[in-house]
Each structure stands twice: as structure tokens, then as C-alpha cells.
PDB file of C-alpha atoms in Angstrom:
ATOM      1  CA  MET A 752     -40.861  42.548 -64.403  1.00 68.00           C
ATOM      2  CA  ASP A 753     -39.969  38.784 -64.330  1.00 85.00           C
ATOM      3  CA  LYS A 754     -39.101  36.956 -61.551  1.00 88.00           C
ATOM      4  CA  GLU A 755     -35.720  36.417 -62.906  1.00 88.00           C
ATOM      5  CA  ASP A 756     -34.998  40.100 -63.270  1.00 89.00           C
ATOM      6  CA  ILE A 757     -36.152  40.859 -59.773  1.00 88.00           C
ATOM      7  CA  PHE A 758     -34.061  37.805 -58.612  1.00 86.00           C
ATOM      8  CA  GLY A 759     -31.001  39.168 -60.408  1.00 86.00           C
ATOM      9  CA  LYS A 760     -31.229  42.738 -59.385  1.00 86.00           C
ATOM     10  CA  LEU A 761     -31.116  41.330 -55.650  1.00 84.00           C
ATOM     11  CA  ILE A 762     -27.985  39.437 -56.410  1.00 82.00           C
ATOM     12  CA  GLN A 763     -26.274  42.322 -57.482  1.00 81.00           C
ATOM     13  CA  HIS A 764     -27.244  44.690 -54.869  1.00 81.00           C
ATOM     14  CA  ALA A 765     -26.483  42.184 -52.308  1.00 79.00           C
ATOM     15  CA  GLY A 766     -22.901  41.585 -53.801  1.00 72.00           C
ATOM     16  CA  PRO A 767     -20.418  38.821 -52.762  1.00 72.00           C
ATOM     17  CA  ASP A 768     -20.233  37.541 -49.232  1.00 74.00           C
ATOM     18  CA  LYS A 769     -17.121  39.216 -47.111  1.00 75.00           C
ATOM     19  CA  THR A 770     -15.143  37.273 -45.022  1.00 76.00           C
ATOM     20  CA  SER A 771     -13.601  38.717 -41.841  1.00 79.00           C
ATOM     21  CA  PRO A 772     -10.028  39.728 -42.056  1.00 82.00           C
ATOM     22  CA  GLY A 773      -8.681  37.028 -39.770  1.00 85.00           C
ATOM     23  CA  PHE A 774     -10.527  34.194 -41.807  1.00 85.00           C
ATOM     24  CA  THR A 775      -7.476  32.751 -43.554  1.00 85.00           C
ATOM     25  CA  GLY A 776      -5.290  32.994 -40.364  1.00 89.00           C
ATOM     26  CA  MET A 777      -7.941  31.213 -38.009  1.00 90.00           C
ATOM     27  CA  VAL A 778      -8.167  28.364 -40.727  1.00 90.00           C
ATOM     28  CA  MET A 779      -4.725  27.679 -41.244  1.00 92.00           C
ATOM     29  CA  LYS A 780      -4.289  27.816 -37.457  1.00 93.00           C
ATOM     30  CA  ASN A 781      -6.954  25.188 -36.758  1.00 93.00           C
ATOM     31  CA  ILE A 782      -5.299  23.008 -39.733  1.00 93.00           C
ATOM     32  CA  GLN A 783      -2.078  23.194 -37.657  1.00 94.00           C
ATOM     33  CA  ILE A 784      -3.606  22.083 -34.306  1.00 94.00           C
ATOM     34  CA  GLU A 785      -5.488  19.258 -35.938  1.00 94.00           C
ATOM     35  CA  ALA A 786      -1.976  18.286 -37.549  1.00 93.00           C
ATOM     36  CA  GLU A 787      -0.404  18.367 -34.155  1.00 94.00           C
ATOM     37  CA  LEU A 788      -3.170  16.593 -32.437  1.00 94.00           C
ATOM     38  CA  ALA A 789      -2.785  13.833 -35.187  1.00 93.00           C
ATOM     39  CA  LEU A 790       1.106  13.561 -34.574  1.00 93.00           C
ATOM     40  CA  GLU A 791       0.575  13.127 -30.907  1.00 94.00           C
ATOM     41  CA  ARG A 792      -2.161  10.472 -31.188  1.00 93.00           C
ATOM     42  CA  GLU A 793       0.217   8.734 -33.455  1.00 93.00           C
ATOM     43  CA  ALA A 794       3.168   8.759 -31.106  1.00 92.00           C
ATOM     44  CA  VAL A 795       0.987   7.334 -28.261  1.00 91.00           C
ATOM     45  CA  LEU A 796      -0.383   4.697 -30.434  1.00 90.00           C
ATOM     46  CA  GLU A 797       3.129   3.582 -31.217  1.00 89.00           C
ATOM     47  CA  THR A 798       4.270   3.664 -27.243  1.00 88.00           C
ATOM     48  CA  ILE A 799       1.150   1.479 -26.692  1.00 86.00           C
ATOM     49  CA  LEU A 800       1.939  -1.068 -29.752  1.00 82.00           C
ATOM     50  CA  LEU A 801       5.372  -1.075 -28.712  1.00 82.00           C
ATOM     51  CA  LYS A 802       4.492  -1.940 -24.977  1.00 82.00           C
ATOM     52  CA  LEU A 803       2.333  -4.760 -26.125  1.00 79.00           C
ATOM     53  CA  GLN A 804       3.894  -7.963 -27.074  1.00 70.00           C
ATOM     54  CA  PRO A 805       2.545 -10.501 -29.351  1.00 70.00           C
ATOM     55  CA  GLU A 806       0.826 -13.298 -27.482  1.00 73.00           C
ATOM     56  CA  SER A 807       2.567 -16.728 -27.548  1.00 74.00           C
ATOM     57  CA  PRO A 808       0.361 -20.064 -27.314  1.00 73.00           C
ATOM     58  CA  SER A 809       1.012 -22.300 -24.324  1.00 76.00           C
ATOM     59  CA  PRO A 810       3.322 -25.329 -25.009  1.00 71.00           C
ATOM     60  CA  LEU A 811       0.357 -27.506 -24.632  1.00 82.00           C
ATOM     61  CA  PHE A 812      -1.682 -25.553 -27.187  1.00 81.00           C
ATOM     62  CA  GLN A 813      -0.379 -27.438 -30.187  1.00 79.00           C
ATOM     63  CA  LYS A 814      -0.974 -30.685 -28.672  1.00 83.00           C
ATOM     64  CA  ALA A 815      -4.279 -29.747 -27.916  1.00 84.00           C
ATOM     65  CA  ILE A 816      -5.125 -28.932 -31.546  1.00 82.00           C
ATOM     66  CA  MET A 817      -3.551 -32.014 -32.934  1.00 82.00           C
ATOM     67  CA  ALA A 818      -5.489 -33.975 -30.174  1.00 81.00           C
ATOM     68  CA  GLN A 819      -8.811 -32.439 -31.688  1.00 81.00           C
ATOM     69  CA  ILE A 820      -7.753 -32.998 -35.299  1.00 79.00           C
ATOM     70  CA  ALA A 821      -7.036 -36.683 -34.459  1.00 75.00           C
ATOM     71  CA  MET A 822     -10.543 -37.344 -32.826  1.00 73.00           C
ATOM     72  CA  SER A 823     -12.478 -35.597 -35.362  1.00 69.00           C
ATOM     73  CA  GLU A 824     -10.388 -37.583 -38.212  1.00 63.00           C
ATOM     74  CA  LYS A 825     -11.276 -40.841 -36.058  1.00 62.00           C
ATOM     75  CA  LYS A 826     -15.246 -40.455 -36.485  1.00 61.00           C
ATOM     76  CA  SER A 827     -16.741 -43.130 -38.642  1.00 63.00           C
ATOM     77  CA  GLU A 828     -18.283 -41.943 -41.663  1.00 66.00           C
ATOM     78  CA  GLU A 829     -21.959 -42.303 -41.364  1.00 70.00           C
ATOM     79  CA  PRO A 830     -24.007 -42.938 -44.427  1.00 72.00           C
ATOM     80  CA  ILE A 831     -26.610 -40.087 -45.705  1.00 75.00           C
ATOM     81  CA  ILE A 832     -29.635 -42.515 -45.173  1.00 77.00           C
ATOM     82  CA  SER A 833     -29.759 -44.650 -42.094  1.00 79.00           C
ATOM     83  CA  ARG A 834     -30.612 -48.047 -41.538  1.00 80.00           C
ATOM     84  CA  LYS A 835     -33.795 -47.400 -40.331  1.00 85.00           C
ATOM     85  CA  ALA A 836     -34.782 -45.381 -43.569  1.00 83.00           C
ATOM     86  CA  TRP A 837     -33.500 -48.247 -45.669  1.00 82.00           C
ATOM     87  CA  TYR A 838     -35.941 -50.597 -43.951  1.00 86.00           C
ATOM     88  CA  LEU A 839     -38.784 -48.034 -44.269  1.00 87.00           C
ATOM     89  CA  VAL A 840     -38.111 -47.909 -48.045  1.00 85.00           C
ATOM     90  CA  ALA A 841     -38.110 -51.562 -48.493  1.00 85.00           C
ATOM     91  CA  ALA A 842     -41.194 -52.157 -46.299  1.00 87.00           C
ATOM     92  CA  THR A 843     -43.057 -49.466 -48.447  1.00 85.00           C
ATOM     93  CA  VAL A 844     -41.819 -51.123 -51.753  1.00 82.00           C
ATOM     94  CA  LEU A 845     -42.971 -54.461 -50.324  1.00 83.00           C
ATOM     95  CA  LEU A 846     -46.580 -52.993 -49.666  1.00 81.00           C
ATOM     96  CA  VAL A 847     -46.635 -51.297 -52.816  1.00 78.00           C
ATOM     97  CA  ILE A 848     -46.128 -54.733 -54.796  1.00 77.00           C
ATOM     98  CA  GLY A 849     -48.276 -56.547 -52.609  1.00 75.00           C
ATOM     99  CA  PHE A 850     -51.087 -54.433 -53.037  1.00 74.00           C
ATOM    100  CA  CYS A 851     -50.628 -54.697 -56.942  1.00 69.00           C
ATOM    101  CA  VAL A 852     -49.864 -58.663 -56.448  1.00 68.00           C
ATOM    102  CA  THR A 853     -52.618 -59.741 -54.454  1.00 71.00           C
ATOM    103  CA  GLY A 854     -55.282 -57.207 -54.866  1.00 64.00           C
ATOM    104  CA  GLN A 855     -58.890 -58.214 -56.522  1.00 58.00           C
ATOM    105  CA  SER A 856     -58.487 -57.763 -60.615  1.00 57.00           C
ATOM    106  CA  ASP A 857     -61.336 -56.000 -62.429  1.00 54.00           C
ATOM    107  CA  THR A 858     -61.013 -58.399 -65.085  1.00 54.00           C
ATOM    108  CA  ALA A 859     -62.086 -61.997 -65.022  1.00 49.00           C
ATOM    109  CA  VAL A 860     -58.988 -64.539 -65.125  1.00 50.00           C
ATOM    110  CA  GLU A 861     -59.353 -67.817 -66.163  1.00 52.00           C
ATOM    111  CA  ALA A 862     -57.502 -70.078 -63.803  1.00 49.00           C
ATOM    112  CA  THR A 863     -54.988 -72.224 -66.166  1.00 45.00           C
ATOM    113  CA  PRO A 864     -52.226 -74.402 -64.726  1.00 53.00           C
ATOM    114  CA  ASP A 865     -50.016 -72.883 -67.481  1.00 68.00           C
ATOM    115  CA  VAL A 866     -47.299 -71.165 -65.563  1.00 65.00           C
ATOM    116  CA  LEU A 867     -46.549 -68.665 -68.272  1.00 65.00           C
ATOM    117  CA  ARG A 868     -50.365 -67.734 -68.638  1.00 74.00           C
ATOM    118  CA  GLU A 869     -50.475 -67.308 -64.752  1.00 75.00           C
ATOM    119  CA  THR A 870     -47.031 -65.173 -64.722  1.00 76.00           C
ATOM    120  CA  ASN A 871     -48.736 -63.084 -67.258  1.00 77.00           C
ATOM    121  CA  ASN A 872     -51.897 -62.702 -65.582  1.00 80.00           C
ATOM    122  CA  ILE A 873     -50.080 -61.652 -62.513  1.00 79.00           C
ATOM    123  CA  LEU A 874     -48.068 -59.111 -64.356  1.00 77.00           C
ATOM    124  CA  ALA A 875     -50.944 -57.665 -66.118  1.00 81.00           C
ATOM    125  CA  SER A 876     -52.927 -57.408 -62.749  1.00 81.00           C
ATOM    126  CA  PHE A 877     -49.821 -55.797 -61.439  1.00 77.00           C
ATOM    127  CA  SER A 878     -49.717 -53.385 -64.282  1.00 77.00           C
ATOM    128  CA  LEU A 879     -53.454 -52.632 -63.695  1.00 79.00           C
ATOM    129  CA  ARG A 880     -52.757 -51.767 -60.056  1.00 77.00           C
ATOM    130  CA  ILE A 881     -49.677 -49.570 -60.493  1.00 73.00           C
ATOM    131  CA  VAL A 882     -51.645 -47.237 -62.671  1.00 76.00           C
ATOM    132  CA  VAL A 883     -54.206 -47.013 -59.635  1.00 78.00           C
ATOM    133  CA  LEU A 884     -51.643 -45.425 -57.345  1.00 77.00           C
ATOM    134  CA  PRO A 885     -50.916 -41.601 -57.496  1.00 81.00           C
ATOM    135  CA  VAL A 886     -48.393 -40.196 -59.601  1.00 80.00           C
ATOM    136  CA  ILE A 887     -46.151 -38.977 -56.685  1.00 84.00           C
ATOM    137  CA  TYR A 888     -45.444 -42.662 -55.616  1.00 81.00           C
ATOM    138  CA  PRO A 889     -43.461 -43.497 -58.800  1.00 77.00           C
ATOM    139  CA  ILE A 890     -41.795 -40.074 -58.762  1.00 84.00           C
ATOM    140  CA  ALA A 891     -40.743 -40.455 -55.048  1.00 85.00           C
ATOM    141  CA  MET A 892     -39.404 -44.159 -55.620  1.00 82.00           C
ATOM    142  CA  PHE A 893     -37.350 -42.779 -58.689  1.00 84.00           C
ATOM    143  CA  ALA A 894     -36.091 -39.796 -56.721  1.00 88.00           C
ATOM    144  CA  LEU A 895     -35.088 -41.994 -53.862  1.00 85.00           C
ATOM    145  CA  SER A 896     -33.052 -44.518 -56.108  1.00 84.00           C
ATOM    146  CA  ILE A 897     -31.557 -41.461 -57.428  1.00 86.00           C
ATOM    147  CA  LEU A 898     -30.269 -40.432 -54.033  1.00 86.00           C
ATOM    148  CA  LEU A 899     -29.527 -43.888 -53.048  1.00 82.00           C
ATOM    149  CA  PHE A 900     -27.531 -44.541 -55.997  1.00 81.00           C
ATOM    150  CA  ALA A 901     -25.542 -40.757 -55.222  1.00 82.00           C
ATOM    151  CA  ASP A 902     -24.997 -41.901 -51.877  1.00 81.00           C
ATOM    152  CA  TYR A 903     -23.463 -45.187 -52.939  1.00 77.00           C
ATOM    153  CA  PHE A 904     -21.288 -43.747 -55.853  1.00 76.00           C
ATOM    154  CA  VAL A 905     -19.968 -40.925 -53.436  1.00 77.00           C
ATOM    155  CA  ARG A 906     -19.223 -43.253 -50.450  1.00 75.00           C
ATOM    156  CA  TYR A 907     -17.823 -46.251 -52.019  1.00 71.00           C
ATOM    157  CA  ARG A 908     -16.449 -45.139 -55.266  1.00 66.00           C
ATOM    158  CA  LEU A 909     -15.105 -41.458 -54.775  1.00 66.00           C
ATOM    159  CA  ILE A 910     -14.191 -41.986 -51.168  1.00 63.00           C
ATOM    160  CA  ARG A 911     -12.119 -45.249 -51.415  1.00 58.00           C
ATOM    161  CA  HIS A 912     -10.202 -44.107 -54.375  1.00 54.00           C
TER     162      HIS A 912
END
């Protein structure tokens, strides 16, 4: 015999569950009791809500709020980049340019009185020195210049108009 056949015979032999004769009445009575309790809770809640009056603000409340708003509006707008940061950026740029211009060159340059030739030599020396610097320096300078431009644009163009 198969397990399914045995299981089927057991189910037929057991038959459906039988409830007690008063089962339906008991369930309906419990439902009615729950409904009555819900109505009582609702009535109590309504009386509590009616007793509570909505709070009204004190007469000075509006004045205090308006004073706080006025104080917040009076604050001066501070720039995103502080004055100390500007000095630090300027000093860094000057140091980089100074390093590139005054450093010893690997190539021998003739000393000539010609101003254009001297300027050309300085610029060539500068371009040779700038290559020696790590790549992160020009990237950082470029990113900083973008931030400074954005700060200027937001503060002086959009806020003023």
C-alpha cells in the first residue's frame, strides 16, 4: 500500500471535525461584547476630547517668534571660503611659482641682456619645474579655482539680483 492510500483512509475514517452545539452562539456573543466595549471606549474618548480645549498661544508668543526671525535675518552672510583660507591659497600659489622661477635649471642658459630671451628662459624654466610637481597640485588648484568661482557667482550674482 502506498502512503497516500493509507493517508486517504485515515482521513475518511476520522471524518470532519464536529463543533459543540453552542459554538456559533458563543462566537456571536463574543462579537457582541466586543462591539459594546468598542462603543463604550468611543464614548469615553469623545468626552475626553470635548473636555480638552485646544491650547492657545500666549500673547507674547507671536512677538517672540517674530523677534527670532528678525534676528536670524540680520546675520551677515559669511563667505564659504574664509579670509584665512584665501591667504593660505595665495601663499601656496606664490610658493609654487617661486619654486618654479628661482630653482636651478638642468639646462645651461646663456646670460644675455636681451629681455625677450631672458623672459623666454624664465618661462622655459617655469615649464620645466611645473612638470616636476606631483599631478595632484594642478588638480587641486583647478578644483579650488572652480570652488572660488562658484562662491563668487552664488554670492555676488544670484544673491544680489
